[in-house]
Coordinates of C-alpha atoms in Angstrom, one line a residue:
Chain A
M1 CA 0.0 0.0 0.0
G2 CA 2.9 2.4 -0.4
T3 CA 4.8 4.3 2.3
T4 CA 2.7 7.5 2.8
R5 CA 2.9 8.2 6.6
L6 CA -0.5 9.5 7.8
E7 CA 1.0 10.5 11.1
A8 CA 4.3 11.9 9.5
V9 CA 3.8 15.4 11.0
Q10 CA 5.7 16.1 14.4
E11 CA 3.1 16.7 17.1
P12 CA 3.5 19.7 19.4
K13 CA 3.9 18.8 23.0
H14 CA 0.3 20.0 24.0
R15 CA -1.1 17.8 21.3
H16 CA 0.6 14.8 22.5
L17 CA -0.4 15.6 26.0
K18 CA -4.0 15.9 25.0
T19 CA -3.8 12.3 23.6
V20 CA -2.3 11.1 26.9
I21 CA -4.8 12.8 29.1
G22 CA -7.6 11.5 26.7
E23 CA -6.4 7.9 27.5
A24 CA -6.3 8.7 31.2
L25 CA -9.8 10.0 31.0
D26 CA -10.9 6.6 29.4
S27 CA -9.2 4.4 31.9
E28 CA -9.3 6.3 35.2
F29 CA -12.2 8.7 35.3
A30 CA -15.9 8.4 35.2
V31 CA -18.4 10.9 33.5
G32 CA -19.1 13.8 35.7
Q33 CA -16.0 13.3 37.9
I34 CA -14.0 16.5 38.7
L35 CA -10.5 16.7 37.4
P36 CA -7.6 17.4 39.9
N37 CA -6.5 21.0 39.8
E38 CA -4.0 22.3 37.2
R39 CA -1.0 22.3 39.5
E40 CA -1.5 18.6 40.4
L41 CA -2.1 17.6 36.7
A42 CA 1.0 19.6 35.5
A43 CA 3.1 17.8 38.1
R44 CA 1.7 14.3 37.3
F45 CA 2.4 14.7 33.6
G46 CA 5.6 16.6 34.1
V47 CA 4.7 19.6 31.9
A48 CA 4.4 23.3 32.2
R49 CA 1.0 24.9 33.2
A50 CA 0.7 26.6 29.8
T51 CA 1.1 23.3 28.0
L52 CA -1.4 21.7 30.2
R53 CA -3.9 24.4 29.6
Q54 CA -3.6 24.1 25.9
A55 CA -4.3 20.3 26.2
L56 CA -7.3 20.9 28.5
E57 CA -8.7 23.6 26.1
Q58 CA -8.5 21.1 23.2
L59 CA -10.2 18.3 25.1
T60 CA -12.9 20.8 25.9
L61 CA -13.3 21.8 22.3
E62 CA -13.6 18.1 21.5
G63 CA -16.3 17.6 24.1
R64 CA -14.2 15.3 26.4
L65 CA -14.1 17.9 29.2
Q66 CA -16.6 20.4 30.4
R67 CA -16.1 23.7 32.3
R68 CA -18.9 24.0 34.7
R69 CA -19.5 27.3 36.4
G70 CA -18.8 27.0 40.2
V71 CA -17.8 23.3 39.8
G72 CA -14.5 23.1 37.8
T73 CA -13.4 20.9 34.9
T74 CA -15.4 17.6 34.8
V75 CA -15.3 14.6 32.5
A76 CA -18.1 15.2 29.9
P77 CA -20.8 12.7 28.9
P78 CA -20.9 11.7 25.3
R79 CA -22.5 14.6 23.1
M80 CA -26.1 14.5 22.5
G81 CA -27.3 14.1 18.7
V82 CA -29.7 16.8 17.9
D83 CA -31.5 16.4 14.5
V84 CA -31.3 19.6 12.3
S85 CA -32.2 17.9 9.0
T86 CA -34.4 20.1 6.8
S87 CA -36.5 17.2 5.6
S88 CA -37.9 16.4 9.1
Q89 CA -38.9 20.0 9.6
D90 CA -42.0 22.0 8.7
W91 CA -42.6 25.6 9.7
P92 CA -41.3 26.5 13.1
G93 CA -43.9 25.6 15.7
G94 CA -45.5 22.8 13.5
P95 CA -46.4 19.4 14.8
G96 CA -43.4 17.6 16.3
D97 CA -41.5 20.8 16.9
A98 CA -40.0 20.5 20.4
W99 CA -39.0 24.3 20.7
E100 CA -40.6 26.3 23.3
S101 CA -41.5 30.0 22.8
A102 CA -40.2 32.3 25.4
G103 CA -41.6 35.6 24.1
C104 CA -41.9 37.9 21.0
L105 CA -41.4 41.5 20.2
L106 CA -40.6 43.9 17.4
T107 CA -37.0 44.6 16.7
A108 CA -34.8 45.8 14.0
P109 CA -32.8 42.7 13.1
P110 CA -29.1 42.4 12.5
T111 CA -28.0 43.5 8.9
A112 CA -27.5 40.0 7.6
V113 CA -31.0 39.0 8.5
S114 CA -32.5 42.2 7.1
I115 CA -30.8 41.4 3.7
A116 CA -32.0 37.8 3.7
L117 CA -35.5 39.0 4.6
G118 CA -35.5 41.8 1.9
T119 CA -36.5 44.3 4.6
D120 CA -35.1 47.8 4.9
S121 CA -31.6 47.3 6.4
D122 CA -30.5 51.0 6.5
G123 CA -33.5 52.3 8.5
D124 CA -35.3 50.5 11.3
E125 CA -37.9 48.4 9.7
Q126 CA -38.9 46.2 12.7
V127 CA -39.8 42.6 12.4
H128 CA -41.4 40.1 14.7
T129 CA -38.7 38.4 16.8
V130 CA -39.6 35.3 18.5
R131 CA -37.2 33.9 21.1
R132 CA -37.4 30.1 21.6
T133 CA -35.5 27.5 23.6
L134 CA -34.8 23.9 22.8
V135 CA -34.6 21.7 26.0
R136 CA -33.4 18.0 26.0
H137 CA -33.2 15.7 29.0
G138 CA -33.9 18.8 31.2
Q139 CA -31.0 20.8 29.8
P140 CA -31.2 23.7 27.4
V141 CA -29.3 22.8 24.3
A142 CA -30.2 25.7 21.9
A143 CA -31.5 29.2 21.9
E144 CA -33.2 30.7 18.8
L145 CA -34.2 34.1 17.4
L146 CA -36.8 33.7 14.7
Y147 CA -37.3 36.9 12.5
V148 CA -40.6 37.2 10.6
P149 CA -41.5 40.4 8.7
Q150 CA -44.8 42.0 9.9
V151 CA -46.2 41.6 6.3
F152 CA -46.2 37.8 6.8
A153 CA -47.9 37.9 10.3
P154 CA -50.0 41.1 10.6
E155 CA -52.1 39.5 13.3
G156 CA -49.1 39.1 15.6
T157 CA -48.6 42.9 15.9
D158 CA -51.6 43.7 18.2
V159 CA -52.0 41.1 20.8
P160 CA -52.1 41.5 24.5
S161 CA -48.8 39.6 25.5
A162 CA -45.4 38.6 24.3
T163 CA -46.3 34.9 24.6
A164 CA -49.6 35.4 22.7
G165 CA -47.6 37.3 20.1
A166 CA -45.3 34.4 19.6
V167 CA -48.2 32.0 19.2
E168 CA -49.9 34.4 16.6
V169 CA -46.7 34.8 14.5
L170 CA -46.0 31.1 14.4
R171 CA -49.7 30.4 13.5
A172 CA -49.5 33.0 10.7
L173 CA -46.4 31.3 9.2
R174 CA -48.1 27.9 9.1
R175 CA -50.9 29.4 6.9
L176 CA -48.4 30.1 4.2
P177 CA -47.1 27.5 1.7
L178 CA -43.6 26.4 2.7
D179 CA -41.6 26.0 -0.5
G180 CA -38.2 25.3 0.7
Q181 CA -35.6 26.0 3.3
D182 CA -31.9 26.2 3.4
R183 CA -29.6 25.9 6.4
A184 CA -26.0 26.7 7.3
V185 CA -23.9 25.8 10.2
E186 CA -21.0 27.8 11.4
L187 CA -18.8 28.5 14.5
G188 CA -19.8 31.4 16.6
S189 CA -19.6 32.8 20.2
A190 CA -22.4 33.0 22.6
G191 CA -24.0 36.5 23.2
A192 CA -25.1 37.4 26.7
D193 CA -28.7 36.5 26.2
D194 CA -28.0 33.2 24.6
A195 CA -25.3 32.4 27.1
K196 CA -27.8 32.9 29.9
Q197 CA -30.5 30.7 28.2
L198 CA -27.8 28.0 27.6
D199 CA -26.2 28.3 31.1
R200 CA -22.8 29.1 29.5
L201 CA -20.5 32.0 29.8
P202 CA -20.8 34.9 27.3
G203 CA -18.3 34.4 24.5
A204 CA -18.3 30.5 24.7
P205 CA -18.0 28.7 21.4
V206 CA -21.3 27.8 19.9
L207 CA -22.7 26.2 16.7
V208 CA -24.8 28.8 14.9
V209 CA -27.5 27.3 12.6
T210 CA -29.1 29.8 10.3
T211 CA -32.3 28.8 8.4
R212 CA -34.0 30.5 5.6
Y213 CA -37.7 29.7 5.1
V214 CA -39.0 30.3 1.6
S215 CA -42.6 30.9 0.7
A216 CA -43.7 31.9 -2.8
D217 CA -40.2 33.0 -3.9
R218 CA -39.8 35.2 -0.8
T219 CA -37.9 34.7 2.4
A220 CA -40.8 34.6 4.9
A221 CA -38.6 34.0 8.0
V222 CA -35.1 33.6 9.1
S223 CA -34.0 31.6 12.2
V224 CA -30.7 32.1 13.9
A225 CA -30.2 29.2 16.4
T226 CA -27.3 28.9 18.8
Y227 CA -26.5 25.2 19.9
R228 CA -24.2 24.5 22.8
A229 CA -21.0 23.3 21.1
D230 CA -19.9 21.4 24.2
T231 CA -22.9 19.1 24.6
C232 CA -24.4 18.8 21.1
R233 CA -23.5 17.2 17.8
L234 CA -25.9 18.2 15.0
T235 CA -27.2 15.3 13.0
F236 CA -28.8 15.3 9.4
G237 CA -29.0 12.8 6.6
D238 CA -31.4 10.5 4.9
Chain B
M1 CA -46.3 43.2 21.8
G2 CA -45.8 43.0 25.6
T3 CA -42.6 44.0 27.5
T4 CA -40.2 41.1 27.2
R5 CA -36.7 42.5 26.9
L6 CA -34.7 40.4 24.4
E7 CA -31.6 42.3 25.5
A8 CA -32.4 42.3 29.2
V9 CA -29.2 40.5 30.3
Q10 CA -26.3 42.6 31.4
E11 CA -23.5 42.2 28.9
P12 CA -19.9 41.7 30.3
K13 CA -17.4 44.3 29.3
H14 CA -15.6 42.0 26.8
R15 CA -18.8 41.3 25.0
H16 CA -19.7 45.0 24.6
L17 CA -16.2 45.7 23.4
K18 CA -16.6 42.9 20.9
T19 CA -19.7 44.8 19.4
V20 CA -17.8 48.0 19.4
I21 CA -14.7 46.6 17.7
G22 CA -17.1 44.8 15.2
E23 CA -18.6 48.2 14.2
A24 CA -15.1 49.6 13.9
L25 CA -14.2 46.7 11.5
D26 CA -17.3 47.5 9.3
S27 CA -16.5 51.2 9.1
E28 CA -12.8 51.6 9.2
F29 CA -11.1 48.4 8.1
A30 CA -10.9 46.6 4.8
V31 CA -10.8 42.8 4.3
G32 CA -7.3 41.6 4.8
Q33 CA -6.1 44.6 6.6
I34 CA -3.7 44.0 9.6
L35 CA -5.1 45.2 12.9
P36 CA -3.0 47.5 15.2
N37 CA -1.2 45.6 18.0
E38 CA -2.9 44.8 21.3
R39 CA -1.3 47.6 23.2
E40 CA -2.6 50.2 20.7
L41 CA -6.1 48.8 20.6
A42 CA -6.3 48.4 24.4
A43 CA -5.3 52.1 24.7
R44 CA -7.8 53.3 22.0
F45 CA -10.7 51.5 23.6
G46 CA -9.6 52.3 27.2
V47 CA -9.7 48.6 28.3
A48 CA -7.4 46.1 29.9
R49 CA -5.4 43.8 27.6
A50 CA -7.2 40.8 29.0
T51 CA -10.6 42.3 28.1
L52 CA -9.3 43.2 24.7
R53 CA -7.9 39.5 24.1
Q54 CA -11.4 38.1 25.0
A55 CA -13.2 40.4 22.5
L56 CA -10.6 39.5 19.8
E57 CA -11.0 35.8 20.5
Q58 CA -14.8 36.1 20.1
L59 CA -14.5 38.0 16.9
T60 CA -12.2 35.2 15.7
L61 CA -14.7 32.5 16.7
E62 CA -17.3 34.4 14.7
G63 CA -15.1 34.6 11.6
R64 CA -14.6 38.4 11.7
L65 CA -10.9 38.2 12.4
Q66 CA -8.3 35.7 11.4
R67 CA -5.0 34.9 13.1
R68 CA -2.5 34.3 10.4
R69 CA 0.8 32.7 11.1
G70 CA 3.6 35.1 10.7
V71 CA 1.3 38.0 9.7
G72 CA -0.8 38.8 12.8
T73 CA -4.5 39.4 13.2
T74 CA -6.3 40.5 10.0
V75 CA -9.9 41.4 9.0
A76 CA -11.4 38.2 7.6
P77 CA -13.3 37.9 4.3
P78 CA -16.9 36.6 4.6
R79 CA -16.9 32.8 5.2
M80 CA -17.2 30.6 2.3
G81 CA -20.3 28.4 2.0
V82 CA -19.4 24.7 1.5
D83 CA -22.2 22.3 0.6
V84 CA -22.4 19.3 2.8
S85 CA -25.9 18.2 2.0
T86 CA -26.2 14.4 1.7
S87 CA -28.7 14.6 -1.2
S88 CA -26.0 16.1 -3.5
Q89 CA -23.6 13.4 -2.6
D90 CA -22.9 10.0 -4.1
W91 CA -20.2 7.8 -2.9
P92 CA -16.9 9.6 -2.2
G93 CA -15.0 10.0 -5.4
G94 CA -18.1 10.0 -7.6
P95 CA -18.9 12.4 -10.4
G96 CA -18.8 16.1 -9.2
D97 CA -16.8 15.1 -6.1
A98 CA -14.2 17.9 -5.7
W99 CA -12.1 16.1 -3.0
E100 CA -8.5 15.2 -4.0
S101 CA -6.9 12.0 -2.7
A102 CA -3.6 12.4 -1.1
G103 CA -2.8 8.8 -0.4
C104 CA -4.0 5.6 1.2
L105 CA -2.8 3.0 3.7
L106 CA -3.9 0.4 6.1
T107 CA -4.4 1.6 9.8
A108 CA -6.3 0.6 12.8
P109 CA -9.0 3.3 13.0
P110 CA -10.1 5.2 16.2
T111 CA -12.4 3.2 18.4
A112 CA -15.5 5.1 17.5
V113 CA -14.9 4.5 13.8
S114 CA -14.3 0.7 14.5
I115 CA -17.6 0.6 16.3
A116 CA -19.5 2.3 13.5
L117 CA -17.8 0.0 10.9
G118 CA -18.4 -3.1 12.9
T119 CA -14.7 -4.1 12.7
D120 CA -12.8 -5.4 15.5
S121 CA -12.1 -2.5 17.9
D122 CA -10.1 -4.3 20.6
G123 CA -7.5 -5.9 18.4
D124 CA -6.0 -4.2 15.4
E125 CA -8.1 -4.9 12.5
Q126 CA -6.7 -2.7 9.8
V127 CA -8.9 -0.9 7.3
H128 CA -8.1 1.2 4.2
T129 CA -7.6 4.8 5.2
V130 CA -7.7 7.3 2.4
R131 CA -6.6 10.8 3.1
R132 CA -8.2 13.5 1.0
T133 CA -8.3 17.3 0.8
L134 CA -10.9 19.8 -0.4
V135 CA -9.5 22.9 -2.0
R136 CA -11.6 26.0 -2.9
H137 CA -10.3 29.1 -4.5
G138 CA -6.7 27.8 -4.1
Q139 CA -7.2 27.4 -0.3
P140 CA -7.5 24.1 1.6
V141 CA -10.8 24.1 3.4
A142 CA -11.1 20.6 4.6
A143 CA -9.1 17.4 5.3
E144 CA -10.7 14.0 5.4
L145 CA -9.8 10.5 6.5
L146 CA -12.1 7.9 4.8
Y147 CA -12.1 4.5 6.5
V148 CA -13.1 1.4 4.4
P149 CA -12.9 -2.1 5.7
Q150 CA -10.8 -4.4 3.5
V151 CA -13.8 -6.7 2.9
F152 CA -15.5 -3.9 0.8
A153 CA -12.3 -3.1 -1.2
P154 CA -10.1 -6.2 -1.5
E155 CA -8.6 -4.9 -4.7
G156 CA -7.1 -1.9 -2.8
T157 CA -4.8 -4.0 -0.7
D158 CA -2.3 -5.1 -3.1
V159 CA -1.5 -2.1 -5.4
P160 CA 1.8 -0.6 -6.2
S161 CA 1.5 3.0 -4.8
A162 CA -0.6 4.7 -2.1
T163 CA -2.2 6.9 -4.8
A164 CA -3.2 3.9 -6.9
G165 CA -4.6 2.3 -3.6
A166 CA -6.8 5.4 -3.0
V167 CA -8.1 5.1 -6.6
E168 CA -8.8 1.3 -6.2
V169 CA -10.6 1.8 -2.8
L170 CA -12.9 4.5 -4.1
R171 CA -13.6 2.5 -7.3
A172 CA -14.5 -0.5 -5.2
L173 CA -17.0 1.5 -3.1
R174 CA -18.7 2.9 -6.3
R175 CA -19.5 -0.8 -7.3
L176 CA -21.6 -1.2 -4.1
P177 CA -25.2 0.0 -3.9
L178 CA -25.4 3.2 -1.7
D179 CA -28.5 2.7 0.4
G180 CA -28.2 5.8 2.6
Q181 CA -25.9 8.0 4.6
D182 CA -26.1 10.0 7.8
R183 CA -24.0 12.9 8.8
A184 CA -23.2 14.8 12.0
V185 CA -21.4 18.1 12.6
E186 CA -19.6 18.9 15.9
L187 CA -16.9 21.1 17.2
G188 CA -13.4 19.7 17.4
S189 CA -9.7 20.7 17.5
A190 CA -7.3 20.2 14.7
G191 CA -4.8 17.4 14.9
A192 CA -1.3 17.9 13.8
D193 CA -1.8 16.4 10.4
D194 CA -5.1 18.1 9.7
A195 CA -3.6 21.4 10.9
K196 CA -0.7 21.1 8.5
Q197 CA -3.0 20.2 5.6
L198 CA -5.3 23.1 6.5
D199 CA -2.5 25.6 7.2
R200 CA -3.7 26.1 10.7
L201 CA -2.0 25.6 14.1
P202 CA -2.6 22.3 15.9
G203 CA -5.5 22.6 18.3
A204 CA -7.4 25.3 16.4
P205 CA -11.1 24.9 16.5
V206 CA -12.5 23.0 13.5
L207 CA -15.9 21.7 12.4
V208 CA -15.8 17.9 12.3
V209 CA -18.3 16.3 9.9
T210 CA -18.7 12.5 10.3
T211 CA -20.5 10.6 7.6
R212 CA -21.5 7.0 7.7
Y213 CA -22.2 5.4 4.3
V214 CA -24.6 2.4 4.3
S215 CA -24.7 -0.4 1.8
A216 CA -27.0 -3.5 2.1
D217 CA -27.6 -2.7 5.8
R218 CA -23.9 -2.5 6.7
T219 CA -21.7 0.5 7.2
A220 CA -19.3 0.3 4.2
A221 CA -17.4 3.5 4.9
V222 CA -16.9 6.2 7.5
S223 CA -15.6 9.6 6.6
V224 CA -14.2 12.0 9.3
A225 CA -13.8 15.4 7.6
T226 CA -12.3 18.4 9.4
Y227 CA -13.3 21.8 8.0
R228 CA -11.6 25.0 8.9
A229 CA -14.0 26.8 11.3
D230 CA -12.6 30.2 10.5
T231 CA -13.2 30.3 6.8
C232 CA -16.1 27.9 6.2
R233 CA -19.9 27.8 6.8
L234 CA -21.4 24.4 6.1
T235 CA -24.6 24.6 4.1
F236 CA -27.3 22.1 3.5
G237 CA -31.0 22.2 2.7
D238 CA -33.4 21.6 -0.2

């Protein structure tokens, strides 16, 4: 089969340490267990604190470790698969949709959303903004802002409460034909609101899923959903 | 519309600074431009260096800034959309597949891959391991390891070169019926080999896309592809 070496690249020290600690996690630690402090770990593995921190950071990115506020660094459970395939999805709020609405108001959306919606991005054309949360096994896994121009949900504008507004807006969408949707996943950092909803620190890495819902050749809604990158893997396929 | 405040959560200083710098990037800086050094930036915005670093880190996660080896921190171009929808995909190496093979050899795959493939994960059952790269606009955007058990590609085992081996293994796959595939996206950190292929530093955040290819009720191949999280957004949809 030839002589190409897949592992021909010299590994930096922190990367090798990451592998060694990963093996120790498998053999010596249970899920949820709190790791010894950095000083002890650095001594055990005979490395500098900076090297240790890099290795722990990478194990956190890979979902092996979890930084928990007020607890410390613990061994993470396997990531949860969360289905984000478009085929299984109808309009937001349709049957089988597990998201919970947390309120609705009128806001001027971010520029990228205005452009996608074809609303006035210079001025301050306000759109319905529904905030929703996805909870799995008692844990919040994603926070969403769903933007809907008022023209698509005029009934939602004049209702007594934010919760009733969310219901009206989602109901109005379901009356439209859904012709298609496209979705993109990218890396982002949690804003203060999302972080609070997700029980994370602001600025923590998140997976941002942006969905454009198309009805009669127009974008009728844009959803920007922020998934916890530490506990979720996003699944799709046929 | 009620009184729910979407932005009711108090923002930490680094998060507010991130917004302020983001606006400065829009109005004062061009794509590719090198940012002033940390000392100058901290002085301009009247913040501590630690706060500045947090804000820059978040703008990097969000794809607004890029850390370039030997250059410094520059303003990033918009992220590239890379289609990862399963509907547009056939077997790897099929028509329209833009990935380039970089070699093939026999390896004992990681435990999670062995389990998915149903090969012997305790011992050292070796499988074909094809390394491939995806290049867009002259830039490497993703590095892949494609694992195929020898039983599905017996012809690939006894060929003169690693490149010929890759061709044989992909050809053998295309002779099988493809009954389905599922895919998952999660956050990871770049290994030394992937980092080199992607021109990143080892440990940098990446988006890991794992695909399972199913033929006649068996997993015939598993692909683990590592996409640059700084320059890519993964798109899918109908």
